[in-house]
Structures are given as C-alpha cells and as structure tokens.
Amino acid sequence: MAKSQIEKKELKNSSKIGVYVCHCGTNIAGSVDIKEIVNFSKNLQNVKIVREHMYLCSEQGQNIIKDDIAKEGIDRIVAACCSPRTHEEIFRKTLNSTNLNKYLYEQVNIRDQCSWPHFKDKENSTKKAKQLVKSGIYRASELEPLEDRKLSVLKSALVIGGGISGINAALDLARGGYKVYIVEKNPSIGGKMAQLDKTFPTNDCSACILAPMMVEVSNTPNIELLTYSEIEDVLGHIGKYRVTVRKKQTFVDWKKCNGCGECSIVCPVKVDNEFNCNMDKRKAIYTQFEQAIPMRAVVDKDKCVKCKLCVKKCQLGAIDLTENEDEFLEFEVGSIIVTTGYDLFDPNIKPEYDYEHPNVITSLELERMMCASGPTKGEILRPSDGRKPQTLSFVQCVGSRDEKTNDYCSRICCTYSIKHARLLKEKYPDMDIYMHYIDLRCFGKGYEEYYRMAREKGIKFIRGRISQVDSIADRLEVSGDDDTLGEQISVIADLVVLAVAMESSKDAKKLANILNISTDKTGFFKEIHPKLKPVGTDSDGIFIAGACQGPKEIPDAISQGKAAASAAASLMSKGEIEIEPLFAQIMEDYCAKCRTCESLCTYKAIKYNEDNKMEVDIALCKGCGVCGASCPSGAIKSNHFTSKQIRMQIMALTEAII
Amino acid sequence: MDKFEPNIIGFVCNWCTYAGADLAGTSRYSYPTNIKLIRLMCSGRVDPEFILETFARGADGVFVGGCHIPSDCHYQQGNFKALKRITMLKKLIFEMGIEPERLEIFWISASEGKKFSEVMTSFTDKIRELGPNPIRE
C-alpha cells in the first residue's frame, strides 16, 4: 500500500486554526447549541482561537477574522455557518485582502445541512454540528495555499434564443462594444412576444414595443444574427467557449432574398401556420410573420413538393431547391446567455376541459384572433361556425397550481386573461364575460389597478376551480365551484378560453446537457441562488434570463436579460479572470507511468509527453478528480480535494464525539 | 446500552447531491442526524480506498451521491466512474464480511431536496436494521 505510506494521518502541528461559529440570527442558533460548539472546538488540536458571531458574513464579522489573522497569527480559518456553495466566495475575498492565502479557508455547513433539516432535534443537531466542525478543522490542518489560474476572456458573447429577453441582453452587450452572436431556432427573432396583440398593464401594442428593438438588432453591426439555427455543441470553458451552430437549410440565399413574398404567393402547398397557432394556413415557402427580422423566406423541408414554381417566380434567383445540406458554423465566445423561453401547457392533458372541441381555445389562440394581423383579422369568432360569441368563459390555472400537472403558479395568466377580458369588453360591450379563478395574482406594478378596472367594466369574476367543460347543443357548459357562494355553478358559454400554463421548453434538457447547466424539478433552468446569483448557472460564464428560468412576464424577462448582459459584461470587461486552481497535479516521484489517468480523463487533459512524463494541461483540466481517484500509485494530487484532506475528514467523522 | 444509532457518511458531489442536501435544508425537509457529508467536486473523485477506510474506521453505512445517470454529470462521465467503483466495492466488502447493503450510490440532483430527505431517511432505517458495522465488534 504505497499510498498509505505517503499519506500519514497525523494532524499537522504547525497550523494555528481560527474557528468562527455563526449564529445566523436564529437560523443556526435556534437549533444548534452554539456555546457547546465553541467549547468543543477549543479542545481540538491546532485550534488557537474560537469565536462566535451573530452574522459572520457581515462586515463586522469579516473584520474579526481579518484582525485575528493580523494580530493572532492565525494561519487557517474554519467558519461554521451556511453553505460554501453560496458564501465561500465572501470569505475567500476577505482572506484575499489579508496576507493569508484564500485557499486556507474551510467552510462547515451547519445551517443548510444541520440546523435547518434537523430543526426539531436540538440535541442531535448539536452533536452532528460538532462532528461537522471537527471534520472541517481536521481538513483545515491539511489545506495548502494555492494560486488562482488566470484565464484570458474573449470579448464576445453568444445569446441563445432571440425572444424579448435575449434581444435585450444582446442589445445591451452590443451597445457596450462586445461582439454578440444571437442563435434563434425560428426563421425570425421576436419569440413569443411577437405573437401577442397587446401587453398589460398599459394595453399598448406588442409589436410597437418589440419591432423597434428587433430592427435595432438587425442594424447593429456588432450583432451577428443566426436565425433558423440551433446549437449543436459547446466546448471549452469560461472565457473561451467554442460553439458549433447548425444553420438549417433554408433553400433560399438570404443574401439575395429581399423578403418580397412573391414565392409564397405562387407556392401551391398549404401548411398549418404555427405562428397563428395552426388556425390558418401558410405556404411551404414562407416568411414567419409580417414584421419578421430578418425578413427572409425559408422552405419548409418536410412539406415542399419541389414543384419549383417559386424558383421560377423569384426574380432575384435566390431559391435553390437542390441544395440539401445543413451548414455548420464555428466561432468562439467569452460568455453565453441562455434565453430560450418557454412552451405552453398542452391542454389535452386535462381532457375534462374538452380542448378537442373547436370552441375551447387557449389564451394564445385568443391572442392571435385579437391581433389585426391574425387569422381572423382581429375579430373574435367561434371556430365552429364563425359566429361572434355572446358569452365567453375564461378558465384559469390550466396546468398551473395543480398537483396533477404543475405545482407552480405561471404568474402571468391572471393578468393576461384580465387583459383579454378588458379588451373584449371594450370592443363588444354587450358580451358576457366570466372569469373562473382560484386566486387572482395581479402582483406587479399597476396590475391591481388594472384588475379593478376590469371589475368596473362588468366582467364577472367567480372564485372556484372548474371541473368540467361539456358541449350542449352548439354551446358549452362550464361547471365547477363558486367558493364565495359555496355552491356548484354552471355557465353556458359560446367560447371557452383556457389560461394555459407556462412550461419549460421541450429542448431545455438537451441544451442543459450541452452547456453543462442544471434544470430544476419543473424543467426550467436553475439559477445558482435566487438572490445571490439570480442569473448565474453551475457553469461559470453561462447565464440564464427570461422565461427559460421560470414563468415570468415581459418586464421581468427584459430585466433579467439586462441583468445577464451586465453579468456577462462585468466578466468580459477586464479581458482576464481568475479561476479556482482545482486542477490535478502529477507527483512525479510516485508516478509509474501506467497511463491509467490518461485513458480516464474526459477532457484529454493528461498526456504522456515527449520527456516520457505524464503532464496535466491545466487549461483543459476541470478538476473533477477522476484521475486522482484511480491512480494506483497515489501519484495524482487533486488540488483542494487531496486524498490527505479527505482522509482527515473521514477520520474526524468516524471518531466518537463525547 | 443506548439504542443503536448508525454513523453514516456520504461522499457527495458539489453540483448535484451536495446542492440537493442544501435544498433539503432550505426547504426544511428533515432527515436523520446520522447523515454526515463530505463534499467533493465530483462523485468520480471517490477513491475506492476512501470507502474502505471509512468502513475500516467503523462507519455503519457509506454512500456516494452524484448527478443523475446518464447525462447530468457536471464533468460528463464522473458519475459512471463512481457507479463502476461502487459496483465493484459492493462485491469486495461482501468478501470482507461487510453487508453490501451498507454501501449505496444515489443519484440526487440539485433540485431534489425532498428526494434527498426521503432517501436519507430510508437508508438510515436500513442501516439501523442491519445493526453496527461487523468490523467494530
């Protein structure tokens, strides 16, 4: 056992450890006996000072640590407080301002992993906290000073998704002088907002806000717009990501095409128009919508019959149906912003609402009908017979706040349904409008007033969940509860509008795997911390914004897009960043050159070099430690997670605590 | 003599299971205090020797917590390497007279706080049933 000989398990006697126990108000002190932890720690080997503090992460708390380093000669810091995932950085920064290396710091998580989950059992929670603190102190004795890696950062960014959030992120970065690539899977940017008629709470037209931003995107030289494109692969690391984009075949030379639309007129193939929620038809060669940016035609590969009428019609000679291959583009960026938006809940999952009936529609379908450029040119007509409905029922929370589908609230449906109801009431004052809701959550600035005005206009709000929608002759019976009256009710309506939930995009998981970022249990991308790093992800240099992070309305999606742009800019502005030196090191004296590590390294970061030695390329190494765990000679040191350090923790946790 | 309370040690990755444990805490999902974690960057960092040493030093249960198979691993394939090692180690500890059930590998993501508390509770119950690590006797 060569390895055990290398790693002796006695505590180093040289270190002087300062232990700092945080109360975190009552968060920790409420279920862990702080005094007992302090007294226990005092008796451990190498511990020179033990202090407690109400809020250790405060400036005052950090200053105490600084003072002890300067005056007491403390050379290792152990803080027993919250999770290192959220607060380690703060403490390391404090150490950085002293002459103590910031990697000589160990954080013991006695809040998130002790006082909080064990809040009912103070005695055992205190006992566990002691063990965890001991584990931290033992590990601290073995910590080694490390120097950060410096990496250069490219001053360019990739924005994935050209919706309202991505557009704002891209514009902010481009205005700041950064090169920006926007990759959008549809032929045009604009996202879901482009499908909206009006937006709450101002009722101003969606296109009037969105279109100028889209035009600015196409007019900004710093922005390279890659629409009808998808992310194929992303390699590399913060500061230098190598991106491969699949540019789907459009069969139209966009350099020649001017978006005149003549090709669509002659095309004989009619296809369901996704942009209008399949309520009308488009052609097999088409531009996505009237304000599309770029205003260029694409051929729907699966639907085209290759009659070549479009080829003959196009005076610019832009169409070539023989070309069949997708194009692949490669470029490098310093940071990535993901703004891929959301999908809508499929109401067929709730058959009780009879979405198969033509007169049961979703809120987005209603939105398209209300839009002057929509399938009905702004008229509200029953799909079954094209007649104007007299009574209209809105059913709220379809796929939201529902244990059988999605637990969460989609946040926007209350206010957008109120918007629909108000606009309809203004246009058709004699229309009877009912809204069936569980709670009305009109939480934003000006939203409550917006709702109140809807009440004043005579819209009937009924509190209670709808259980069933049935067809009765040519009308629909909407049945459910009226919680206020405590009775069963039913409303006979001509048109039923389902306020469908916002769900994570169907491609989110695939993209998460490409980018190495996490999704949460609802499938939306997961931020590191809702308050500390609301747009940050597990992968440094990759940010998330807009509805891909969770349901949100347009103002919030824009704010997050701008927040992500600011986070990316502050990362790129210096052109260089420091990152944790968690890479592997070969201890040559022990290395037998068996090359096991070489075959196991996912990143090809370990190579057998010309000098017949194993060599770690620290630019490629991500510090996972797989090599360190598999070296038969124990010749690989995984920085900051060395075998010595881990075995000290094992020792601490297997010793009895008195 | 007091009722037997097992000592259980988990080697967990920073990105999934450690974060899942944090989420269990922030959501106040409780689980037994028997569980103590050692944070590593990746489940692939778990050297088989760590596990053998932990058992040799008397721990009653040991587990490795990583990101979901196949594709959630922050380092792409570390979770597979951990899985292979645990499969091998279960056979090895059986030969040494330690019940293989004392060693497990769990996939718990950063969003599965509830799952963390449930898995920890049932694992602790199982170890409690098995009784003390035979090596301690």
JSON list of C-alpha atoms in Angstrom, two decimals, chain B residues 49-126:
[
{"chain": "B", "resi": 49, "resn": "GLU", "atom": "CA", "xyz": [-9.76, 3.47, -0.69]},
{"chain": "B", "resi": 50, "resn": "PHE", "atom": "CA", "xyz": [-11.82, 6.26, 0.90]},
{"chain": "B", "resi": 51, "resn": "ILE", "atom": "CA", "xyz": [-14.75, 3.91, 1.18]},
{"chain": "B", "resi": 52, "resn": "LEU", "atom": "CA", "xyz": [-12.75, 1.00, 2.51]},
{"chain": "B", "resi": 53, "resn": "GLU", "atom": "CA", "xyz": [-11.09, 3.28, 5.02]},
{"chain": "B", "resi": 54, "resn": "THR", "atom": "CA", "xyz": [-14.44, 4.68, 6.14]},
{"chain": "B", "resi": 55, "resn": "PHE", "atom": "CA", "xyz": [-15.74, 1.17, 6.78]},
{"chain": "B", "resi": 56, "resn": "ALA", "atom": "CA", "xyz": [-12.47, 0.11, 8.39]},
{"chain": "B", "resi": 57, "resn": "ARG", "atom": "CA", "xyz": [-12.79, 3.01, 10.80]},
{"chain": "B", "resi": 58, "resn": "GLY", "atom": "CA", "xyz": [-16.20, 1.73, 11.84]},
{"chain": "B", "resi": 59, "resn": "ALA", "atom": "CA", "xyz": [-18.78, 3.68, 9.85]},
{"chain": "B", "resi": 60, "resn": "ASP", "atom": "CA", "xyz": [-22.04, 1.72, 9.68]},
{"chain": "B", "resi": 61, "resn": "GLY", "atom": "CA", "xyz": [-23.15, 2.98, 6.30]},
{"chain": "B", "resi": 62, "resn": "VAL", "atom": "CA", "xyz": [-21.46, 4.76, 3.42]},
{"chain": "B", "resi": 63, "resn": "PHE", "atom": "CA", "xyz": [-22.93, 6.25, 0.29]},
{"chain": "B", "resi": 64, "resn": "VAL", "atom": "CA", "xyz": [-21.84, 8.17, -2.75]},
{"chain": "B", "resi": 65, "resn": "GLY", "atom": "CA", "xyz": [-24.15, 10.85, -4.11]},
{"chain": "B", "resi": 66, "resn": "GLY", "atom": "CA", "xyz": [-23.84, 12.10, -7.66]},
{"chain": "B", "resi": 67, "resn": "CYS", "atom": "CA", "xyz": [-25.65, 13.56, -10.62]},
{"chain": "B", "resi": 68, "resn": "HIS", "atom": "CA", "xyz": [-28.25, 11.51, -12.47]},
{"chain": "B", "resi": 69, "resn": "ILE", "atom": "CA", "xyz": [-27.14, 8.89, -14.96]},
{"chain": "B", "resi": 70, "resn": "PRO", "atom": "CA", "xyz": [-26.63, 9.21, -17.87]},
{"chain": "B", "resi": 71, "resn": "SER", "atom": "CA", "xyz": [-26.15, 12.82, -18.74]},
{"chain": "B", "resi": 72, "resn": "ASP", "atom": "CA", "xyz": [-26.42, 15.11, -15.70]},
{"chain": "B", "resi": 73, "resn": "CYS", "atom": "CA", "xyz": [-22.81, 14.87, -14.51]},
{"chain": "B", "resi": 74, "resn": "HIS", "atom": "CA", "xyz": [-21.14, 18.28, -14.35]},
{"chain": "B", "resi": 75, "resn": "TYR", "atom": "CA", "xyz": [-17.99, 16.58, -15.59]},
{"chain": "B", "resi": 76, "resn": "GLN", "atom": "CA", "xyz": [-19.80, 14.47, -18.17]},
{"chain": "B", "resi": 77, "resn": "GLN", "atom": "CA", "xyz": [-18.81, 10.97, -17.04]},
{"chain": "B", "resi": 78, "resn": "GLY", "atom": "CA", "xyz": [-17.66, 11.11, -13.42]},
{"chain": "B", "resi": 79, "resn": "ASN", "atom": "CA", "xyz": [-20.93, 9.55, -12.26]},
{"chain": "B", "resi": 80, "resn": "PHE", "atom": "CA", "xyz": [-20.34, 6.48, -14.44]},
{"chain": "B", "resi": 81, "resn": "LYS", "atom": "CA", "xyz": [-16.89, 6.04, -12.95]},
{"chain": "B", "resi": 82, "resn": "ALA", "atom": "CA", "xyz": [-18.37, 6.25, -9.48]},
{"chain": "B", "resi": 83, "resn": "LEU", "atom": "CA", "xyz": [-21.04, 3.70, -10.38]},
{"chain": "B", "resi": 84, "resn": "LYS", "atom": "CA", "xyz": [-18.44, 1.22, -11.64]},
{"chain": "B", "resi": 85, "resn": "ARG", "atom": "CA", "xyz": [-16.39, 1.58, -8.49]},
{"chain": "B", "resi": 86, "resn": "ILE", "atom": "CA", "xyz": [-19.35, 1.13, -6.17]},
{"chain": "B", "resi": 87, "resn": "THR", "atom": "CA", "xyz": [-20.49, -1.98, -8.06]},
{"chain": "B", "resi": 88, "resn": "MET", "atom": "CA", "xyz": [-17.01, -3.42, -7.63]},
{"chain": "B", "resi": 89, "resn": "LEU", "atom": "CA", "xyz": [-16.72, -2.33, -4.00]},
{"chain": "B", "resi": 90, "resn": "LYS", "atom": "CA", "xyz": [-20.01, -3.92, -3.01]},
{"chain": "B", "resi": 91, "resn": "LYS", "atom": "CA", "xyz": [-18.57, -7.30, -4.01]},
{"chain": "B", "resi": 92, "resn": "LEU", "atom": "CA", "xyz": [-15.31, -6.54, -2.27]},
{"chain": "B", "resi": 93, "resn": "ILE", "atom": "CA", "xyz": [-16.81, -5.55, 1.08]},
{"chain": "B", "resi": 94, "resn": "PHE", "atom": "CA", "xyz": [-19.02, -8.65, 0.94]},
{"chain": "B", "resi": 95, "resn": "GLU", "atom": "CA", "xyz": [-15.84, -10.73, 0.76]},
{"chain": "B", "resi": 96, "resn": "MET", "atom": "CA", "xyz": [-14.60, -8.82, 3.79]},
{"chain": "B", "resi": 97, "resn": "GLY", "atom": "CA", "xyz": [-17.70, -9.72, 5.78]},
{"chain": "B", "resi": 98, "resn": "ILE", "atom": "CA", "xyz": [-19.49, -6.40, 5.45]},
{"chain": "B", "resi": 99, "resn": "GLU", "atom": "CA", "xyz": [-23.03, -6.49, 4.07]},
{"chain": "B", "resi": 100, "resn": "PRO", "atom": "CA", "xyz": [-23.07, -4.93, 0.58]},
{"chain": "B", "resi": 101, "resn": "GLU", "atom": "CA", "xyz": [-26.28, -3.08, 1.53]},
{"chain": "B", "resi": 102, "resn": "ARG", "atom": "CA", "xyz": [-24.19, -0.84, 3.76]},
{"chain": "B", "resi": 103, "resn": "LEU", "atom": "CA", "xyz": [-22.80, 0.79, 0.64]},
{"chain": "B", "resi": 104, "resn": "GLU", "atom": "CA", "xyz": [-25.01, 2.59, -1.86]},
{"chain": "B", "resi": 105, "resn": "ILE", "atom": "CA", "xyz": [-24.82, 5.07, -4.67]},
{"chain": "B", "resi": 106, "resn": "PHE", "atom": "CA", "xyz": [-27.64, 7.59, -5.07]},
{"chain": "B", "resi": 107, "resn": "TRP", "atom": "CA", "xyz": [-28.41, 9.99, -7.87]},
{"chain": "B", "resi": 108, "resn": "ILE", "atom": "CA", "xyz": [-29.89, 13.10, -6.32]},
{"chain": "B", "resi": 109, "resn": "SER", "atom": "CA", "xyz": [-29.96, 16.34, -8.26]},
{"chain": "B", "resi": 110, "resn": "ALA", "atom": "CA", "xyz": [-29.69, 19.92, -7.03]},
{"chain": "B", "resi": 111, "resn": "SER", "atom": "CA", "xyz": [-33.46, 20.26, -7.32]},
{"chain": "B", "resi": 112, "resn": "GLU", "atom": "CA", "xyz": [-34.33, 17.11, -5.39]},
{"chain": "B", "resi": 113, "resn": "GLY", "atom": "CA", "xyz": [-34.31, 18.36, -1.80]},
{"chain": "B", "resi": 114, "resn": "LYS", "atom": "CA", "xyz": [-37.33, 16.26, -0.95]},
{"chain": "B", "resi": 115, "resn": "LYS", "atom": "CA", "xyz": [-35.80, 13.19, -2.53]},
{"chain": "B", "resi": 116, "resn": "PHE", "atom": "CA", "xyz": [-32.60, 13.77, -0.54]},
{"chain": "B", "resi": 117, "resn": "SER", "atom": "CA", "xyz": [-34.51, 13.71, 2.73]},
{"chain": "B", "resi": 118, "resn": "GLU", "atom": "CA", "xyz": [-36.53, 10.63, 1.71]},
{"chain": "B", "resi": 119, "resn": "VAL", "atom": "CA", "xyz": [-33.51, 8.67, 0.51]},
{"chain": "B", "resi": 120, "resn": "MET", "atom": "CA", "xyz": [-31.50, 9.57, 3.61]},
{"chain": "B", "resi": 121, "resn": "THR", "atom": "CA", "xyz": [-34.36, 8.53, 5.87]},
{"chain": "B", "resi": 122, "resn": "SER", "atom": "CA", "xyz": [-34.81, 5.14, 4.22]},
{"chain": "B", "resi": 123, "resn": "PHE", "atom": "CA", "xyz": [-31.06, 4.48, 4.01]},
{"chain": "B", "resi": 124, "resn": "THR", "atom": "CA", "xyz": [-30.69, 5.27, 7.72]},
{"chain": "B", "resi": 125, "resn": "ASP", "atom": "CA", "xyz": [-33.60, 2.95, 8.53]},
{"chain": "B", "resi": 126, "resn": "LYS", "atom": "CA", "xyz": [-31.97, 0.17, 6.56]}
]
